[in-house]
Coordinates of C-alpha atoms in Angstrom, one line a residue:
Chain A
M1 CA 35.0 19.7 4.4
A2 CA 31.5 18.8 3.6
F3 CA 31.0 17.1 6.9
E4 CA 31.9 20.1 9.1
R5 CA 29.7 22.2 6.9
A6 CA 26.9 19.8 7.7
F7 CA 27.2 20.5 11.4
D8 CA 27.2 24.3 10.8
V9 CA 24.0 24.3 8.8
A10 CA 22.2 21.6 10.7
K11 CA 19.9 23.8 12.7
K12 CA 18.5 25.5 9.6
I13 CA 17.5 22.3 7.8
S14 CA 13.8 21.9 7.6
D15 CA 11.9 18.8 8.6
S16 CA 10.7 18.3 5.0
A17 CA 14.3 18.4 3.7
I18 CA 15.2 15.7 6.2
H19 CA 12.2 13.6 5.1
R20 CA 13.2 14.0 1.4
L21 CA 16.8 12.9 2.2
S22 CA 15.3 9.9 3.9
L23 CA 13.3 9.2 0.8
Y24 CA 16.3 9.7 -1.5
V25 CA 18.3 7.2 0.5
R26 CA 15.5 4.6 0.3
I27 CA 15.3 5.0 -3.5
L28 CA 19.0 4.8 -3.8
E29 CA 19.1 1.6 -1.7
E30 CA 16.4 0.1 -3.9
W31 CA 18.6 0.9 -7.0
E32 CA 21.7 -0.5 -5.2
R33 CA 19.9 -3.8 -4.8
E34 CA 19.0 -3.7 -8.5
G35 CA 22.6 -3.2 -9.4
R36 CA 22.3 0.3 -10.8
D37 CA 25.6 2.4 -10.9
T38 CA 24.7 6.0 -11.7
T39 CA 21.7 8.3 -11.5
S40 CA 20.8 11.9 -11.9
S41 CA 18.8 14.5 -10.0
E42 CA 16.2 14.2 -12.7
E43 CA 15.8 10.4 -12.1
L44 CA 15.8 10.9 -8.3
A45 CA 13.2 13.6 -8.6
E46 CA 10.9 11.6 -10.8
R47 CA 11.0 8.5 -8.5
G48 CA 10.6 10.7 -5.4
G49 CA 7.8 12.9 -6.7
T50 CA 9.7 16.1 -6.6
T51 CA 11.7 18.3 -9.0
A52 CA 15.3 18.0 -10.1
A53 CA 16.0 21.5 -8.8
Q54 CA 14.7 20.5 -5.4
V55 CA 16.9 17.4 -5.3
R56 CA 20.0 19.5 -6.2
K57 CA 19.0 22.1 -3.6
D58 CA 18.6 19.5 -0.8
L59 CA 21.9 17.9 -1.6
S60 CA 23.7 21.2 -1.9
L61 CA 22.7 22.0 1.7
F62 CA 25.4 19.5 2.8
G63 CA 28.2 20.6 0.5
S64 CA 28.8 19.9 -3.2
F65 CA 28.4 16.5 -4.5
G66 CA 28.4 14.8 -7.9
K67 CA 30.1 16.0 -11.1
R68 CA 28.2 18.3 -13.4
G69 CA 26.9 16.4 -16.4
L70 CA 28.1 13.0 -15.0
G71 CA 25.4 12.6 -12.4
Y72 CA 25.8 10.7 -9.2
S73 CA 27.3 7.3 -8.2
V74 CA 24.3 5.5 -6.6
G75 CA 26.5 3.9 -3.9
E76 CA 28.5 7.0 -3.1
L77 CA 25.4 9.2 -2.9
A78 CA 23.6 6.7 -0.7
D79 CA 26.7 6.7 1.6
H80 CA 26.8 10.4 1.6
I81 CA 23.2 10.8 2.6
R82 CA 23.5 8.1 5.2
S83 CA 26.3 9.9 6.9
I84 CA 24.3 13.2 6.8
L85 CA 21.5 11.4 8.6
G86 CA 23.8 10.0 11.2
L87 CA 23.2 6.4 10.1
G88 CA 26.8 5.4 10.2
R89 CA 26.7 4.6 13.9
T90 CA 24.8 2.7 16.5
W91 CA 22.4 4.3 19.0
R92 CA 21.8 2.7 22.4
V93 CA 18.0 2.6 22.8
A94 CA 15.6 1.7 25.7
L95 CA 12.1 0.7 24.9
V96 CA 9.5 1.8 27.6
G97 CA 6.2 -0.1 27.3
A98 CA 6.1 -3.8 26.5
G99 CA 2.5 -3.8 25.2
R100 CA 1.4 -4.8 21.7
I101 CA 3.0 -1.8 19.9
G102 CA 6.2 -2.1 21.9
T103 CA 6.7 -5.8 21.3
A104 CA 5.9 -5.4 17.6
L105 CA 8.6 -2.7 17.5
L106 CA 11.1 -5.0 19.1
E107 CA 10.8 -7.2 16.0
Y108 CA 10.9 -4.4 13.6
R109 CA 14.0 -4.9 11.3
G110 CA 14.1 -1.2 10.4
F111 CA 15.4 -0.3 13.9
R112 CA 18.5 -2.4 13.6
E113 CA 19.0 -1.5 10.0
R114 CA 19.1 2.2 11.0
G115 CA 21.5 1.5 13.9
F116 CA 18.9 1.6 16.7
D117 CA 20.1 -1.1 19.1
I118 CA 17.4 -1.8 21.7
V119 CA 19.4 -2.6 24.8
A120 CA 16.7 -2.8 27.4
V121 CA 12.9 -3.0 27.7
Y122 CA 10.9 -1.6 30.6
D123 CA 7.3 -1.8 31.7
A124 CA 5.3 -0.7 34.8
D125 CA 3.0 -3.7 34.8
P126 CA 4.1 -6.2 37.5
A127 CA 2.6 -9.0 35.3
K128 CA 5.0 -8.1 32.6
V129 CA 8.1 -7.4 34.6
G130 CA 10.5 -10.4 34.6
G131 CA 8.9 -11.9 31.5
C132 CA 10.5 -12.1 28.1
V133 CA 9.8 -10.2 24.9
G134 CA 12.0 -11.4 22.1
E135 CA 15.4 -12.1 23.7
R136 CA 15.0 -9.5 26.4
T137 CA 13.7 -9.6 29.9
V138 CA 11.2 -6.9 30.8
R139 CA 12.5 -4.7 33.6
D140 CA 10.6 -2.7 36.2
V141 CA 10.2 0.9 35.1
A142 CA 11.2 1.9 38.6
G143 CA 14.8 1.2 37.6
L144 CA 14.6 3.2 34.4
E145 CA 16.6 6.3 35.4
E146 CA 19.4 4.2 36.9
G147 CA 19.4 1.9 33.9
I148 CA 19.7 4.7 31.4
R149 CA 22.7 6.1 33.2
A150 CA 24.4 2.8 33.8
E151 CA 24.0 1.6 30.2
G152 CA 24.5 5.0 28.4
V153 CA 21.1 4.9 26.7
E154 CA 20.8 7.8 24.2
I155 CA 17.3 7.3 22.8
V156 CA 14.1 6.2 24.4
V157 CA 11.2 4.7 22.5
L158 CA 8.0 5.4 24.3
A159 CA 5.1 3.0 23.8
V160 CA 3.0 3.7 26.9
P161 CA -0.5 5.0 27.5
G162 CA -1.1 8.8 27.2
E163 CA -1.3 9.6 30.9
A164 CA 2.1 7.9 31.5
V165 CA 4.0 9.9 28.9
Q166 CA 5.0 13.1 30.7
P167 CA 6.4 11.6 33.9
I168 CA 8.5 9.2 32.0
V169 CA 9.7 11.9 29.6
D170 CA 10.7 14.1 32.5
L171 CA 12.6 11.2 34.1
V172 CA 14.5 10.1 31.0
V173 CA 15.4 13.7 30.1
R174 CA 16.8 14.1 33.6
A175 CA 18.8 10.9 33.1
G176 CA 20.5 12.5 30.0
V177 CA 18.4 11.2 27.1
R178 CA 18.2 13.7 24.2
G179 CA 16.1 11.7 21.7
I180 CA 12.6 10.3 22.1
L181 CA 10.5 8.4 19.6
N182 CA 7.0 8.7 20.9
F183 CA 4.2 6.3 20.0
A184 CA 1.8 7.6 22.6
P185 CA -1.1 9.7 21.5
L186 CA -0.1 12.8 23.6
K187 CA 2.8 15.1 22.8
P188 CA 5.2 15.4 25.7
R189 CA 6.8 18.7 26.7
V190 CA 10.6 18.7 26.6
P191 CA 13.4 21.2 27.3
E192 CA 15.4 22.7 24.4
G193 CA 18.0 20.4 23.1
V194 CA 15.8 17.3 23.4
T195 CA 14.2 16.0 20.2
V196 CA 10.8 14.2 20.2
R197 CA 9.6 12.5 17.0
D198 CA 5.9 11.4 17.2
V199 CA 4.6 8.3 15.3
N200 CA 0.9 8.9 16.0
L201 CA -1.2 6.3 14.4
V202 CA -4.5 7.5 16.0
M203 CA -3.9 11.0 14.5
E204 CA -3.3 9.6 11.1
L205 CA -6.4 7.4 11.3
E206 CA -8.4 10.5 12.3
A207 CA -7.0 12.7 9.6
L208 CA -8.0 9.9 7.1
S209 CA -11.4 9.6 8.6
F210 CA -11.8 13.4 8.4
A211 CA -10.7 13.5 4.7
L212 CA -13.1 10.7 3.7
S213 CA -16.0 12.3 5.7
Q214 CA -15.8 15.5 3.7
D215 CA -17.2 13.9 0.6
G216 CA -20.6 13.7 2.2
P217 CA -22.8 10.9 3.5
D218 CA -22.8 8.9 0.2
A219 CA -19.0 8.4 0.5
Chain B
M1 CA -26.1 24.1 10.7
A2 CA -22.6 23.5 12.0
F3 CA -22.4 20.2 10.2
E4 CA -23.2 21.5 6.8
R5 CA -20.8 24.3 7.3
A6 CA -18.1 21.8 8.1
F7 CA -18.5 20.2 4.7
D8 CA -18.2 23.6 3.0
V9 CA -14.9 24.6 4.7
A10 CA -13.4 21.1 4.7
K11 CA -10.9 21.6 1.9
K12 CA -9.4 24.7 3.5
I13 CA -8.7 23.1 6.9
S14 CA -4.9 22.5 7.4
D15 CA -3.3 19.3 8.4
S16 CA -2.1 20.9 11.6
A17 CA -5.6 22.0 12.6
I18 CA -6.8 18.4 12.1
H19 CA -4.0 17.2 14.2
R20 CA -4.9 19.7 17.0
L21 CA -8.5 18.6 16.9
S22 CA -7.3 15.0 17.2
L23 CA -5.3 16.1 20.2
Y24 CA -8.2 18.0 21.8
V25 CA -10.5 15.0 21.5
R26 CA -7.8 12.8 23.2
I27 CA -7.4 15.3 26.1
L28 CA -11.2 15.6 26.4
E29 CA -11.6 11.8 26.5
E30 CA -9.0 11.6 29.2
W31 CA -11.0 14.2 31.2
E32 CA -14.2 12.3 30.5
R33 CA -12.7 9.2 32.1
E34 CA -11.7 11.3 35.1
G35 CA -15.3 12.5 35.4
R36 CA -14.7 16.2 34.6
D37 CA -17.8 18.1 33.4
T38 CA -16.6 21.4 32.0
T39 CA -13.5 23.0 30.6
S40 CA -12.3 26.2 28.9
S41 CA -10.2 27.0 25.9
E42 CA -7.4 28.1 28.4
E43 CA -7.3 24.6 30.0
L44 CA -7.4 22.8 26.7
A45 CA -4.6 25.1 25.4
E46 CA -2.4 24.5 28.4
R47 CA -2.8 20.7 28.3
G48 CA -2.3 20.6 24.5
G49 CA 0.7 22.9 24.4
T50 CA -1.0 25.7 22.4
T51 CA -2.8 29.0 23.1
A52 CA -6.4 29.6 24.0
A53 CA -6.8 31.8 20.9
Q54 CA -5.7 28.9 18.8
V55 CA -8.1 26.5 20.4
R56 CA -11.0 29.0 19.8
K57 CA -9.9 29.5 16.3
D58 CA -9.7 25.8 15.5
L59 CA -13.2 25.2 17.0
S60 CA -14.7 28.2 15.2
L61 CA -13.7 26.7 11.9
F62 CA -16.6 24.3 12.4
G63 CA -19.3 26.7 13.6
S64 CA -19.8 28.3 17.0
F65 CA -19.6 26.1 20.1
G66 CA -19.7 26.7 23.8
K67 CA -21.2 29.6 25.7
R68 CA -19.2 32.8 26.3
G69 CA -18.0 32.8 29.8
L70 CA -19.4 29.4 30.6
G71 CA -16.8 27.3 28.8
Y72 CA -17.4 24.0 27.2
S73 CA -19.1 20.8 28.4
V74 CA -16.4 18.2 28.2
G75 CA -18.7 15.5 26.8
E76 CA -20.4 17.6 24.3
L77 CA -17.2 19.1 23.0
A78 CA -15.7 15.6 22.6
D79 CA -18.8 14.5 20.7
H80 CA -18.7 17.6 18.5
I81 CA -15.0 17.1 17.6
R82 CA -15.6 13.4 17.0
S83 CA -18.3 14.2 14.5
I84 CA -16.1 16.7 12.7
L85 CA -13.4 14.0 12.4
G86 CA -15.9 11.5 11.0
L87 CA -15.5 9.2 14.0
G88 CA -19.3 8.6 14.4
R89 CA -19.3 5.8 11.8
T90 CA -17.6 2.6 10.8
W91 CA -15.2 2.3 7.9
R92 CA -14.7 -1.0 6.0
V93 CA -11.0 -1.6 5.9
A94 CA -8.7 -4.1 4.1
L95 CA -5.2 -4.8 5.4
V96 CA -2.7 -5.6 2.7
G97 CA 0.5 -7.2 4.1
A98 CA 0.4 -9.8 6.8
G99 CA 3.9 -9.3 8.0
R100 CA 5.1 -8.2 11.4
I101 CA 3.8 -4.6 11.2
G102 CA 0.5 -5.8 9.6
T103 CA -0.3 -8.4 12.2
A104 CA 0.6 -6.0 15.0
L105 CA -1.8 -3.5 13.5
L106 CA -4.6 -6.2 13.5
E107 CA -4.4 -6.3 17.3
Y108 CA -4.2 -2.5 17.7
R109 CA -7.3 -1.4 19.7
G110 CA -7.1 2.1 18.3
F111 CA -8.4 0.9 14.9
R112 CA -11.7 -0.4 16.3
E113 CA -12.0 2.5 18.7
R114 CA -11.8 4.9 15.7
G115 CA -14.3 2.9 13.7
F116 CA -11.8 1.2 11.5
D117 CA -13.2 -2.3 11.0
I118 CA -10.7 -4.6 9.3
V119 CA -12.8 -6.9 7.2
A120 CA -10.1 -8.7 5.2
V121 CA -6.4 -9.4 5.2
Y122 CA -4.4 -10.0 2.0
D123 CA -0.8 -11.1 1.3
A124 CA 1.2 -12.0 -1.7
D125 CA 3.3 -14.7 0.0
P126 CA 1.9 -18.2 -0.7
A127 CA 3.3 -19.4 2.6
K128 CA 1.0 -16.9 4.4
V129 CA -2.2 -17.2 2.2
G130 CA -4.7 -19.5 3.8
G131 CA -3.1 -19.1 7.3
C132 CA -4.7 -17.2 10.1
V133 CA -3.8 -13.9 11.7
G134 CA -6.0 -13.0 14.6
E135 CA -9.5 -14.3 13.7
R136 CA -9.0 -13.7 10.0
T137 CA -7.8 -16.0 7.2
V138 CA -5.1 -14.4 4.9
R139 CA -6.3 -14.2 1.3
D140 CA -4.3 -14.1 -1.9
V141 CA -3.6 -10.5 -3.0
A142 CA -4.6 -11.7 -6.5
G143 CA -8.2 -11.4 -5.4
L144 CA -7.8 -7.9 -3.9
E145 CA -9.6 -5.9 -6.5
E146 CA -12.6 -8.2 -6.6
G147 CA -12.7 -8.4 -2.8
I148 CA -12.7 -4.7 -2.4
R149 CA -15.7 -4.3 -4.8
A150 CA -17.6 -7.2 -3.4
E151 CA -17.2 -6.1 0.2
G152 CA -17.4 -2.4 -0.2
V153 CA -14.0 -1.7 1.3
E154 CA -13.4 2.0 1.7
I155 CA -10.0 2.2 3.2
V156 CA -6.8 0.1 2.6
V157 CA -4.1 -0.2 5.2
L158 CA -0.8 -0.9 3.4
A159 CA 1.9 -2.7 5.2
V160 CA 4.0 -4.1 2.3
P161 CA 7.6 -3.6 1.1
G162 CA 8.4 -0.4 -0.8
E163 CA 8.6 -1.9 -4.3
A164 CA 5.1 -3.4 -3.9
V165 CA 3.4 -0.2 -3.0
Q166 CA 2.6 1.5 -6.3
P167 CA 1.1 -1.5 -8.1
I168 CA -1.2 -2.2 -5.2
V169 CA -2.2 1.5 -4.8
D170 CA -3.0 1.7 -8.5
L171 CA -5.2 -1.4 -8.2
V172 CA -7.1 -0.4 -5.0
V173 CA -7.7 3.1 -6.4
R174 CA -9.2 1.5 -9.5
A175 CA -11.4 -0.6 -7.3
G176 CA -12.8 2.6 -5.7
V177 CA -10.8 3.0 -2.5
R178 CA -10.3 6.7 -1.6
G179 CA -8.4 6.4 1.6
I180 CA -5.0 4.7 2.2
L181 CA -3.0 4.4 5.4
N182 CA 0.5 3.7 4.2
F183 CA 3.2 2.1 6.4
A184 CA 5.5 1.5 3.5
P185 CA 8.7 3.6 3.3
L186 CA 7.8 5.0 -0.2
K187 CA 5.1 7.5 -0.9
P188 CA 2.7 6.3 -3.5
R189 CA 1.3 8.5 -6.3
V190 CA -2.5 8.8 -6.3
P191 CA -5.0 10.7 -8.3
E192 CA -6.9 13.7 -6.9
G193 CA -9.6 12.8 -4.5
V194 CA -7.7 9.9 -2.9
T195 CA -6.1 10.6 0.5
V196 CA -2.9 8.9 1.6
R197 CA -1.7 9.2 5.2
D198 CA 1.8 7.9 5.8
V199 CA 3.0 6.4 9.0
N200 CA 6.6 6.3 8.3
L201 CA 8.7 4.9 11.1
V202 CA 11.9 4.8 9.2
M203 CA 11.7 8.5 8.3
E204 CA 11.1 9.3 12.0
L205 CA 14.0 7.2 13.1
E206 CA 16.2 9.0 10.5
A207 CA 15.0 12.4 11.6
L208 CA 15.8 11.5 15.2
S209 CA 19.2 10.2 14.2
F210 CA 19.9 13.4 12.2
A211 CA 18.9 15.6 15.1
L212 CA 21.1 13.8 17.6
S213 CA 24.1 13.7 15.1
Q214 CA 24.1 17.5 14.9
D215 CA 25.5 17.9 18.4
G216 CA 28.8 16.6 17.2
P217 CA 30.9 13.5 17.7
D218 CA 30.8 13.7 21.5
A219 CA 27.0 13.3 21.5

């Protein structure tokens, strides 16, 4: 069964393959909204900026799909990739850090659409604790470990200053969290089996600045 | 001179080397705030999760620096890396998309700290045009091309829905923009010489969801 096979091969799937699957599902969802029924690896490749061979290879990592010569059903392929990406379920998420980035994230529709249910918000600032962000009351970060255990939190979204990252990561990992989405500018150290994804705006700004600087002072 | 050499080798520097430089500068700035004077490649490596040999190799890409056996001056090394990353100057930036992500970005301190000066905000929604976000009035995206030329905009930050990305990118590239920070979930196509950096929250969420899903149904 394709699904069991997916579990087997999971560890060998590259980050760039996952990112492409993510891109394919977004393209397919766009086409679903436009009412398109079928597509081909050629069309997906063209829209996604890759090759048809790459699309077929990415999809074949998770079992065979589609009928030779008939292409793919847009809806079925979208469902299939969503299930590969674990998007069929809801994840219990705690947000740590109720600053600007944190509160903007709370309103970000993409979280809910991808099954990320933010069940609690924590901050270390006494001026923020007890206040409201969106529909949630900000809790004292001192209760984070207990809160994670009590509420079965699986993912922590970290939007705290760099120096606060490692102690909080150590604590949430101890409490059983195995997935961290990190917005802080420093990469935390985690034990094996814990996944950290970084969304590092400052690094992207600096990479952009670097690239533009290379064209010389007249740039 | 180290600076000229930096221009020469620029095209060969990998993305991961740039990301490490970005990380080093952040660590050094943390140490500057703590009042530390000197450091070594060993200390930087330990704090940054890499090896001393890697630190020395990354720094040597941009000319020699530091004195053998004496380590580095924290302040001078930070300055040196900042100049490599093009952080010594100000970039004129236009934000396109005054939705939730866009307005959160306007308040993001990191932009100004890295020299990104948001000089104008554009949106396509008539309900938003003419309104205020922060201290800026939202302009009609119909005037984007003219505005970019008139105000010498060098970088565009894109926070628009996926389907709007490519037409806007084509337009801003035509107007002379060579750097794009893209928050939209689809990767735009650009001609050579234009740099796009993606900050793709949805893809990171999906990569996290995928990683957690692989531990099986009891996860």
